[in-house]
Tab-separated table of N, CA and C in Angstrom:
chain	number	residue	atom	x	y	z
A	115	MET	N	0.808	-1.181	0.000
A	115	MET	CA	0.000	0.000	0.000
A	115	MET	C	0.861	1.259	0.000
A	116	LYS	N	1.899	1.273	0.795
A	116	LYS	CA	2.787	2.424	0.838
A	116	LYS	C	3.496	2.603	-0.493
A	117	ASP	N	3.818	1.532	-1.161
A	117	ASP	CA	4.479	1.622	-2.463
A	117	ASP	C	3.577	2.298	-3.495
A	118	LYS	N	2.283	1.953	-3.436
A	118	LYS	CA	1.347	2.561	-4.381
A	118	LYS	C	1.213	4.057	-4.124
A	119	LYS	N	1.162	4.467	-2.857
A	119	LYS	CA	1.055	5.889	-2.513
A	119	LYS	C	2.314	6.642	-2.959
A	120	ILE	N	3.454	6.033	-2.749
A	120	ILE	CA	4.714	6.655	-3.167
A	120	ILE	C	4.722	6.810	-4.687
A	121	GLU	N	4.259	5.751	-5.374
A	121	GLU	CA	4.214	5.802	-6.844
A	121	GLU	C	3.262	6.888	-7.315
A	122	GLU	N	2.095	7.024	-6.668
A	122	GLU	CA	1.123	8.056	-7.045
A	122	GLU	C	1.700	9.457	-6.812
A	123	VAL	N	2.356	9.654	-5.680
A	123	VAL	CA	2.960	10.960	-5.364
A	123	VAL	C	4.039	11.300	-6.382
A	124	LEU	N	4.849	10.313	-6.723
A	124	LEU	CA	5.911	10.559	-7.704
A	124	LEU	C	5.328	10.903	-9.079
A	125	LEU	N	4.272	10.213	-9.483
A	125	LEU	CA	3.641	10.508	-10.779
A	125	LEU	C	3.026	11.904	-10.789
A	126	LYS	N	2.347	12.255	-9.679
A	126	LYS	CA	1.758	13.594	-9.599
A	126	LYS	C	2.856	14.657	-9.616
A	127	GLY	N	3.939	14.403	-8.933
A	127	GLY	CA	5.054	15.347	-8.911
A	127	GLY	C	5.679	15.515	-10.284
A	128	THR	N	5.792	14.466	-11.033
A	128	THR	CA	6.358	14.580	-12.379
A	128	THR	C	5.392	15.268	-13.320
A	129	ASP	N	4.084	15.098	-13.108
A	129	ASP	CA	3.100	15.817	-13.922
A	129	ASP	C	3.264	17.330	-13.741
A	130	GLU	N	3.446	17.761	-12.498
A	130	GLU	CA	3.647	19.182	-12.231
A	130	GLU	C	4.963	19.670	-12.846
A	131	ALA	N	5.983	18.831	-12.818
A	131	ALA	CA	7.269	19.210	-13.400
A	131	ALA	C	7.145	19.374	-14.910
A	132	VAL	N	6.365	18.511	-15.543
A	132	VAL	CA	6.149	18.627	-16.993
A	132	VAL	C	5.415	19.923	-17.304
A	133	GLU	N	4.401	20.246	-16.501
A	133	GLU	CA	3.665	21.503	-16.704
A	133	GLU	C	4.589	22.706	-16.497
A	134	LEU	N	5.417	22.649	-15.457
A	134	LEU	CA	6.365	23.744	-15.214
A	134	LEU	C	7.362	23.873	-16.364
A	135	LYS	N	7.829	22.721	-16.867
A	135	LYS	CA	8.761	22.743	-17.992
A	135	LYS	C	8.104	23.399	-19.211
A	136	ASP	N	6.846	23.043	-19.486
A	136	ASP	CA	6.124	23.633	-20.620
A	136	ASP	C	5.947	25.136	-20.433
A	137	MET	N	5.638	25.559	-19.208
A	137	MET	CA	5.477	26.997	-18.940
A	137	MET	C	6.797	27.747	-19.143
A	138	VAL	N	7.903	27.153	-18.690
A	138	VAL	CA	9.216	27.783	-18.840
A	138	VAL	C	9.553	27.933	-20.316
A	139	TRP	N	9.318	26.882	-21.117
A	139	TRP	CA	9.622	26.963	-22.542
A	139	TRP	C	8.749	28.003	-23.248
A	140	LYS	N	7.489	28.110	-22.855
A	140	LYS	CA	6.598	29.126	-23.451
A	140	LYS	C	7.095	30.523	-23.120
A	141	ASN	N	7.524	30.722	-21.870
A	141	ASN	CA	8.061	32.030	-21.482
A	141	ASN	C	9.325	32.366	-22.264
A	142	ILE	N	10.181	31.389	-22.452
A	142	ILE	CA	11.413	31.615	-23.217
A	142	ILE	C	11.076	31.985	-24.658
A	143	GLU	N	10.133	31.264	-25.260
A	143	GLU	CA	9.728	31.566	-26.642
A	143	GLU	C	9.122	32.960	-26.743
A	144	ASN	N	8.302	33.346	-25.768
A	144	ASN	CA	7.705	34.687	-25.776
A	144	ASN	C	8.782	35.761	-25.679
A	145	ARG	N	9.748	35.551	-24.810
A	145	ARG	CA	10.835	36.532	-24.676
A	145	ARG	C	11.643	36.635	-25.959
A	146	LEU	N	11.920	35.512	-26.581
A	146	LEU	CA	12.662	35.539	-27.846
A	146	LEU	C	11.877	36.281	-28.916
A	147	ASN	N	10.575	36.065	-28.981
A	147	ASN	CA	9.737	36.760	-29.956
A	147	ASN	C	9.727	38.254	-29.686
A	148	LEU	N	9.683	38.664	-28.404
A	148	LEU	CA	9.714	40.085	-28.073
A	148	LEU	C	11.041	40.702	-28.478
A	149	GLU	N	12.153	39.996	-28.230
A	149	GLU	CA	13.464	40.529	-28.598
A	149	GLU	C	13.597	40.655	-30.110
A	150	GLU	N	13.034	39.717	-30.857
A	150	GLU	CA	13.081	39.809	-32.324
A	150	GLU	C	12.308	41.017	-32.804
A	151	ARG	N	11.181	41.316	-32.163
A	151	ARG	CA	10.389	42.493	-32.548
A	151	ARG	C	11.151	43.784	-32.256
A	152	LYS	N	11.912	43.816	-31.181
A	152	LYS	CA	12.675	45.014	-30.834
A	152	LYS	C	13.827	45.241	-31.803
A	153	VAL	N	14.388	44.227	-32.361
A	153	VAL	CA	15.541	44.352	-33.251
A	153	VAL	C	15.127	44.965	-34.587
A	154	ILE	N	13.938	44.702	-35.068
A	154	ILE	CA	13.500	45.165	-36.395
A	154	ILE	C	13.522	46.690	-36.504
A	155	PRO	N	12.963	47.466	-35.546
A	155	PRO	CA	13.027	48.922	-35.699
A	155	PRO	C	14.446	49.467	-35.731
A	156	ILE	N	15.380	48.848	-35.029
A	156	ILE	CA	16.761	49.322	-35.030
A	156	ILE	C	17.332	49.224	-36.438
A	157	LYS	N	17.022	48.141	-37.139
A	157	LYS	CA	17.502	47.996	-38.507
A	157	LYS	C	16.888	49.072	-39.398
A	158	ARG	N	15.633	49.388	-39.185
A	158	ARG	CA	14.980	50.427	-39.987
A	158	ARG	C	15.608	51.788	-39.718
A	159	ARG	N	15.924	52.073	-38.461
A	159	ARG	CA	16.543	53.360	-38.127
A	159	ARG	C	17.901	53.498	-38.792
A	160	SER	N	18.692	52.434	-38.765
A	160	SER	CA	20.014	52.512	-39.382
A	160	SER	C	19.875	52.687	-40.886
A	161	PHE	N	18.868	52.063	-41.489
A	161	PHE	CA	18.625	52.249	-42.916
A	161	PHE	C	18.265	53.704	-43.193
A	162	LEU	N	17.456	54.306	-42.318
A	162	LEU	CA	17.083	55.700	-42.471
A	162	LEU	C	18.311	56.601	-42.357
A	163	LYS	N	19.208	56.309	-41.432
A	163	LYS	CA	20.428	57.106	-41.282
A	163	LYS	C	21.269	57.043	-42.549
A	164	TYR	N	21.430	55.824	-43.087
A	164	TYR	CA	22.217	55.683	-44.314
A	164	TYR	C	21.547	56.404	-45.477
A	165	GLY	N	20.230	56.396	-45.516
A	165	GLY	CA	19.507	57.096	-46.572
A	165	GLY	C	19.722	58.594	-46.493
A	166	ILE	N	19.686	59.141	-45.292
A	166	ILE	CA	19.904	60.581	-45.108
A	166	ILE	C	21.326	60.957	-45.490
A	167	VAL	N	22.292	60.163	-45.057
A	167	VAL	CA	23.695	60.436	-45.397
A	167	VAL	C	23.883	60.393	-46.917
A	168	ALA	N	23.279	59.411	-47.567
A	168	ALA	CA	23.402	59.300	-49.021
A	168	ALA	C	22.772	60.512	-49.707
A	169	ALA	N	21.623	60.964	-49.231
A	169	ALA	CA	20.966	62.134	-49.825
A	169	ALA	C	21.827	63.384	-49.683
A	170	VAL	N	22.426	63.564	-48.515
A	170	VAL	CA	23.296	64.728	-48.297
A	170	VAL	C	24.502	64.670	-49.227
A	171	LEU	N	25.095	63.490	-49.378
A	171	LEU	CA	26.244	63.360	-50.275
A	171	LEU	C	25.865	63.666	-51.720
A	172	VAL	N	24.694	63.223	-52.146
A	172	VAL	CA	24.243	63.512	-53.512
A	172	VAL	C	24.063	65.013	-53.694
A	173	ILE	N	23.483	65.670	-52.709
A	173	ILE	CA	23.283	67.121	-52.800
A	173	ILE	C	24.628	67.836	-52.880
A	174	ILE	N	25.583	67.415	-52.062
A	174	ILE	CA	26.912	68.048	-52.082
A	174	ILE	C	27.584	67.831	-53.430
A	175	LEU	N	27.509	66.625	-53.944
A	175	LEU	CA	28.136	66.344	-55.244
A	175	LEU	C	27.468	67.135	-56.364
A	176	LEU	N	26.131	67.227	-56.305
A	176	LEU	CA	25.435	67.987	-57.342
A	176	LEU	C	25.757	69.478	-57.253
A	177	ALA	N	25.929	69.972	-56.042
A	177	ALA	CA	26.212	71.403	-55.871
A	177	ALA	C	27.580	71.768	-56.426
A	178	ASN	N	28.493	70.814	-56.524
A	178	ASN	CA	29.833	71.101	-57.011
A	178	ASN	C	29.987	70.878	-58.513
A	179	THR	N	28.917	70.536	-59.193
A	179	THR	CA	28.974	70.367	-60.644
A	179	THR	C	28.327	71.566	-61.315
A	180	ARG	N	28.511	71.669	-62.633
A	180	ARG	CA	27.933	72.780	-63.381
A	180	ARG	C	26.410	72.750	-63.278
A	181	TYR	N	25.823	71.553	-63.422
A	181	TYR	CA	24.371	71.433	-63.332
A	181	TYR	C	23.889	71.707	-61.912
A	182	GLY	N	24.654	71.261	-60.952
A	182	GLY	CA	24.298	71.520	-59.563
A	182	GLY	C	24.338	72.995	-59.235
A	183	SER	N	25.327	73.705	-59.775
A	183	SER	CA	25.417	75.153	-59.545
A	183	SER	C	24.233	75.870	-60.176
A	184	ALA	N	23.834	75.430	-61.365
A	184	ALA	CA	22.674	76.037	-62.030
A	184	ALA	C	21.415	75.799	-61.204
A	185	ALA	N	21.277	74.603	-60.656
A	185	ALA	CA	20.112	74.308	-59.819
A	185	ALA	C	20.143	75.147	-58.552
A	186	ALA	N	21.320	75.304	-57.953
A	186	ALA	CA	21.445	76.121	-56.745
A	186	ALA	C	21.105	77.579	-57.044
A	187	ASP	N	21.495	78.088	-58.208
A	187	ASP	CA	21.144	79.463	-58.586
A	187	ASP	C	19.634	79.631	-58.688
A	188	LYS	N	18.959	78.631	-59.252
A	188	LYS	CA	17.496	78.704	-59.348
A	188	LYS	C	16.859	78.690	-57.970
A	189	ILE	N	17.417	77.911	-57.060
A	189	ILE	CA	16.878	77.863	-55.699
A	189	ILE	C	17.101	79.205	-55.003
A	190	ARG	N	18.261	79.811	-55.224
A	190	ARG	CA	18.554	81.122	-54.607
A	190	ARG	C	17.546	82.172	-55.050
A	191	LYS	N	17.078	82.093	-56.294
A	191	LYS	CA	16.109	83.072	-56.807
A	191	LYS	C	14.765	82.960	-56.093
A	192	LEU	N	14.506	81.840	-55.450
A	192	LEU	CA	13.246	81.658	-54.732
A	192	LEU	C	13.200	82.456	-53.433
A	193	PHE	N	14.348	82.844	-52.892
A	193	PHE	CA	14.388	83.580	-51.634
A	193	PHE	C	14.077	85.053	-51.879
A	194	VAL	N	13.256	85.612	-50.988
A	194	VAL	CA	12.911	87.031	-51.112
A	194	VAL	C	14.092	87.873	-50.647
A	195	PRO	N	14.280	89.071	-51.258
A	195	PRO	CA	15.443	89.897	-50.905
A	195	PRO	C	15.432	90.398	-49.461
A	196	ASN	N	14.249	90.657	-48.912
A	196	ASN	CA	14.178	91.059	-47.509
A	196	ASN	C	12.833	90.615	-46.946
A	197	LYS	N	12.831	90.380	-45.657
A	197	LYS	CA	11.609	89.944	-44.983
A	197	LYS	C	11.689	90.295	-43.511
A	198	THR	N	10.557	90.167	-42.835
A	198	THR	CA	10.494	90.414	-41.403
A	198	THR	C	10.274	89.084	-40.705
A	199	ILE	N	11.122	88.813	-39.721
A	199	ILE	CA	11.012	87.573	-38.964
A	199	ILE	C	10.696	87.903	-37.519
A	200	GLU	N	10.134	86.930	-36.805
A	200	GLU	CA	9.918	87.106	-35.374
A	200	GLU	C	10.845	86.154	-34.643
A	201	GLN	N	11.622	86.706	-33.727
A	201	GLN	CA	12.563	85.890	-32.968
A	201	GLN	C	12.410	86.192	-31.485
A	202	ASN	N	12.719	85.218	-30.657
A	202	ASN	CA	12.647	85.392	-29.208
A	202	ASN	C	14.013	85.788	-28.680
A	203	LEU	N	14.074	86.954	-28.067
A	203	LEU	CA	15.297	87.433	-27.428
A	203	LEU	C	15.003	87.621	-25.952
A	204	GLU	N	15.706	86.855	-25.139
A	204	GLU	CA	15.532	86.902	-23.690
A	204	GLU	C	14.074	86.691	-23.299
A	205	GLY	N	13.387	85.781	-24.003
A	205	GLY	CA	12.011	85.434	-23.677
A	205	GLY	C	10.962	86.373	-24.226
A	206	THR	N	11.378	87.376	-24.983
A	206	THR	CA	10.430	88.331	-25.542
A	206	THR	C	10.438	88.222	-27.061
A	207	GLY	N	9.247	88.132	-27.650
A	207	GLY	CA	9.152	88.082	-29.102
A	207	GLY	C	9.448	89.449	-29.702
A	208	GLU	N	10.266	89.460	-30.742
A	208	GLU	CA	10.662	90.729	-31.355
A	208	GLU	C	10.694	90.561	-32.873
A	209	LYS	N	10.105	91.501	-33.581
A	209	LYS	CA	10.123	91.455	-35.041
A	209	LYS	C	11.385	92.143	-35.543
A	210	THR	N	12.053	91.501	-36.498
A	210	THR	CA	13.312	92.007	-37.026
A	210	THR	C	13.276	91.967	-38.537
A	211	LYS	N	13.725	93.050	-39.171
A	211	LYS	CA	13.819	93.088	-40.634
A	211	LYS	C	15.190	92.548	-41.028
A	212	VAL	N	15.211	91.553	-41.914
A	212	VAL	CA	16.469	90.961	-42.363
A	212	VAL	C	16.552	91.057	-43.878
A	213	ASP	N	17.783	91.165	-44.381
A	213	ASP	CA	18.037	91.275	-45.814
A	213	ASP	C	18.848	90.074	-46.278
A	214	LEU	N	18.619	89.676	-47.511
A	214	LEU	CA	19.309	88.540	-48.096
A	214	LEU	C	20.704	88.959	-48.541
A	215	GLU	N	21.697	88.201	-48.107
A	215	GLU	CA	23.079	88.418	-48.530
A	215	GLU	C	23.526	87.187	-49.313
A	216	ILE	N	24.095	87.383	-50.478
A	216	ILE	CA	24.596	86.288	-51.303
A	216	ILE	C	26.115	86.374	-51.309
A	217	SER	N	26.749	85.321	-50.850
A	217	SER	CA	28.203	85.303	-50.742
A	217	SER	C	28.829	84.757	-52.016
A	218	PRO	N	30.041	85.224	-52.351
A	218	PRO	CA	30.764	84.627	-53.477
A	218	PRO	C	31.118	83.156	-53.239
A	219	MET	N	31.018	82.695	-51.973
A	219	MET	CA	31.295	81.294	-51.659
A	219	MET	C	30.085	80.399	-51.904
A	220	LYS	N	29.077	80.915	-52.590
A	220	LYS	CA	27.882	80.174	-52.996
A	220	LYS	C	27.017	79.738	-51.814
A	221	TYR	N	26.774	80.660	-50.893
A	221	TYR	CA	25.776	80.426	-49.863
A	221	TYR	C	25.001	81.719	-49.691
A	222	ILE	N	23.828	81.593	-49.088
A	222	ILE	CA	23.013	82.777	-48.816
A	222	ILE	C	22.689	82.804	-47.330
A	223	ILE	N	22.497	84.024	-46.825
A	223	ILE	CA	22.186	84.186	-45.411
A	223	ILE	C	21.340	85.443	-45.266
A	224	TYR	N	20.382	85.408	-44.352
A	224	TYR	CA	19.615	86.599	-44.015
A	224	TYR	C	20.334	87.312	-42.884
A	225	LEU	N	20.511	88.643	-43.032
A	225	LEU	CA	21.306	89.420	-42.092
A	225	LEU	C	20.520	90.654	-41.662
A	226	ASP	N	20.515	90.919	-40.375
A	226	ASP	CA	19.917	92.137	-39.836
A	226	ASP	C	20.935	93.261	-40.031
A	227	LYS	N	20.759	94.062	-41.085
A	227	LYS	CA	21.757	95.087	-41.434
A	227	LYS	C	21.759	96.272	-40.481
A	228	GLU	N	20.714	96.409	-39.660
A	228	GLU	CA	20.712	97.470	-38.661
A	228	GLU	C	21.652	97.125	-37.503
A	229	MET	N	21.812	95.831	-37.233
A	229	MET	CA	22.619	95.402	-36.094
A	229	MET	C	24.000	94.874	-36.487
A	230	TYR	N	24.115	94.304	-37.697
A	230	TYR	CA	25.351	93.612	-38.089
A	230	TYR	C	25.830	94.077	-39.458
A	231	LYS	N	27.123	93.897	-39.682
A	231	LYS	CA	27.691	94.156	-40.998
A	231	LYS	C	28.492	92.927	-41.425
A	232	MET	N	28.563	92.714	-42.741
A	232	MET	CA	29.304	91.572	-43.255
A	232	MET	C	30.394	92.096	-44.170
A	233	ASP	N	31.646	91.698	-43.875
A	233	ASP	CA	32.796	92.105	-44.672
A	233	ASP	C	33.493	90.858	-45.199
A	234	ASN	N	34.092	90.972	-46.386
A	234	ASN	CA	34.886	89.884	-46.930
A	234	ASN	C	36.349	90.230	-46.686
A	235	ILE	N	36.995	89.465	-45.808
A	235	ILE	CA	38.385	89.718	-45.437
A	235	ILE	C	39.201	88.473	-45.759
A	236	ASP	N	40.144	88.592	-46.663
A	236	ASP	CA	41.015	87.476	-47.070
A	236	ASP	C	40.219	86.259	-47.530
A	237	GLY	N	39.146	86.486	-48.275
A	237	GLY	CA	38.336	85.376	-48.790
A	237	GLY	C	37.405	84.757	-47.762
A	238	LYS	N	37.287	85.376	-46.601
A	238	LYS	CA	36.398	84.888	-45.546
A	238	LYS	C	35.336	85.942	-45.290
A	239	ASP	N	34.113	85.500	-45.066
A	239	ASP	CA	33.039	86.421	-44.694
A	239	ASP	C	33.034	86.558	-43.174
A	240	VAL	N	33.109	87.803	-42.709
A	240	VAL	CA	33.141	88.076	-41.274
A	240	VAL	C	31.935	88.940	-40.937
A	241	ILE	N	31.092	88.438	-40.055
A	241	ILE	CA	29.904	89.174	-39.613
A	241	ILE	C	30.187	89.689	-38.206
A	242	THR	N	30.062	91.012	-38.038
A	242	THR	CA	30.344	91.646	-36.755
A	242	THR	C	29.203	92.592	-36.406
A	243	PRO	N	28.997	92.856	-35.116
A	243	PRO	CA	27.973	93.823	-34.729
A	243	PRO	C	28.413	95.242	-35.073
A	244	LYS	N	27.450	96.087	-35.445
A	244	LYS	CA	27.776	97.481	-35.762
A	244	LYS	C	28.064	98.271	-34.491
A	245	ASN	N	27.267	98.052	-33.454
A	245	ASN	CA	27.443	98.773	-32.193
A	245	ASN	C	28.186	97.872	-31.211
A	246	VAL	N	29.374	98.295	-30.822
A	246	VAL	CA	30.187	97.503	-29.912
A	246	VAL	C	30.227	98.209	-28.565
A	247	ALA	N	29.857	97.483	-27.512
A	247	ALA	CA	29.904	98.048	-26.168
A	247	ALA	C	31.342	98.017	-25.652
A	248	GLN	N	31.690	99.004	-24.852
A	248	GLN	CA	33.054	99.140	-24.343
A	248	GLN	C	33.433	98.013	-23.378
A	249	ASN	N	32.470	97.543	-22.582
A	249	ASN	CA	32.799	96.581	-21.532
A	249	ASN	C	32.590	95.128	-21.952
A	250	LEU	N	32.294	94.876	-23.228
A	250	LEU	CA	32.078	93.502	-23.701
A	250	LEU	C	33.204	93.075	-24.636
A	251	PRO	N	33.489	91.785	-24.668
A	251	PRO	CA	34.550	91.316	-25.579
A	251	PRO	C	34.089	91.390	-27.039
A	252	GLU	N	35.060	91.372	-27.935
A	252	GLU	CA	34.771	91.416	-29.362
A	252	GLU	C	34.089	90.116	-29.790
A	253	VAL	N	33.033	90.260	-30.579
A	253	VAL	CA	32.274	89.100	-31.035
A	253	VAL	C	32.168	89.172	-32.547
A	254	SER	N	32.365	88.011	-33.213
A	254	SER	CA	32.197	87.960	-34.671
A	254	SER	C	31.923	86.525	-35.089
A	255	MET	N	31.441	86.378	-36.311
A	255	MET	CA	31.240	85.062	-36.884
A	255	MET	C	31.954	85.051	-38.229
A	256	THR	N	32.852	84.092	-38.406
A	256	THR	CA	33.618	83.984	-39.637
A	256	THR	C	33.152	82.753	-40.397
A	257	ILE	N	32.883	82.958	-41.691
A	257	ILE	CA	32.478	81.863	-42.551
A	257	ILE	C	33.526	81.744	-43.650
A	258	GLU	N	34.117	80.556	-43.761
A	258	GLU	CA	35.132	80.365	-44.782
A	258	GLU	C	34.936	79.029	-45.470
A	259	GLN	N	35.421	78.948	-46.664
A	259	GLN	CA	35.366	77.712	-47.422
A	259	GLN	C	36.776	77.131	-47.494
A	260	VAL	N	36.900	75.887	-47.045
A	260	VAL	CA	38.200	75.218	-47.018
A	260	VAL	C	38.221	74.196	-48.125
A	261	LEU	N	39.174	74.320	-49.021
A	261	LEU	CA	39.302	73.365	-50.118
A	261	LEU	C	40.207	72.227	-49.699
A	262	ASP	N	39.821	71.017	-50.055
A	262	ASP	CA	40.639	69.837	-49.712
A	262	ASP	C	41.730	69.629	-50.721
């Protein structure tokens, strides 16, 4: 009689172990499926990065050719010579009139001519403020083209 009870207990115990084993394998499969789903968007993002880099390179290459320069000239004609923009200075919205400046280095920039001046010094465009305060350091922005 004791042998039969021991045998029944052992069989019931192994039944539970089989169920636990099945549950563990299902959990492992679910985790693997979740990890596979997470990997797919990463591949898409990297593809998007490569696509953006390729587009930028094509634009740069086209801009350095005769046809690219002609296309860039047509795009430059789309910009208005002057406009009014709204910008936030120290948390306050302020309207500013800006004028289009076209550089010999083949770029365009809008410049507030009341506040700043642009000079070409040694083949570099230097933008400096017109009004310089005595107690502040000198401030300027230099734009240059470096040939490889």
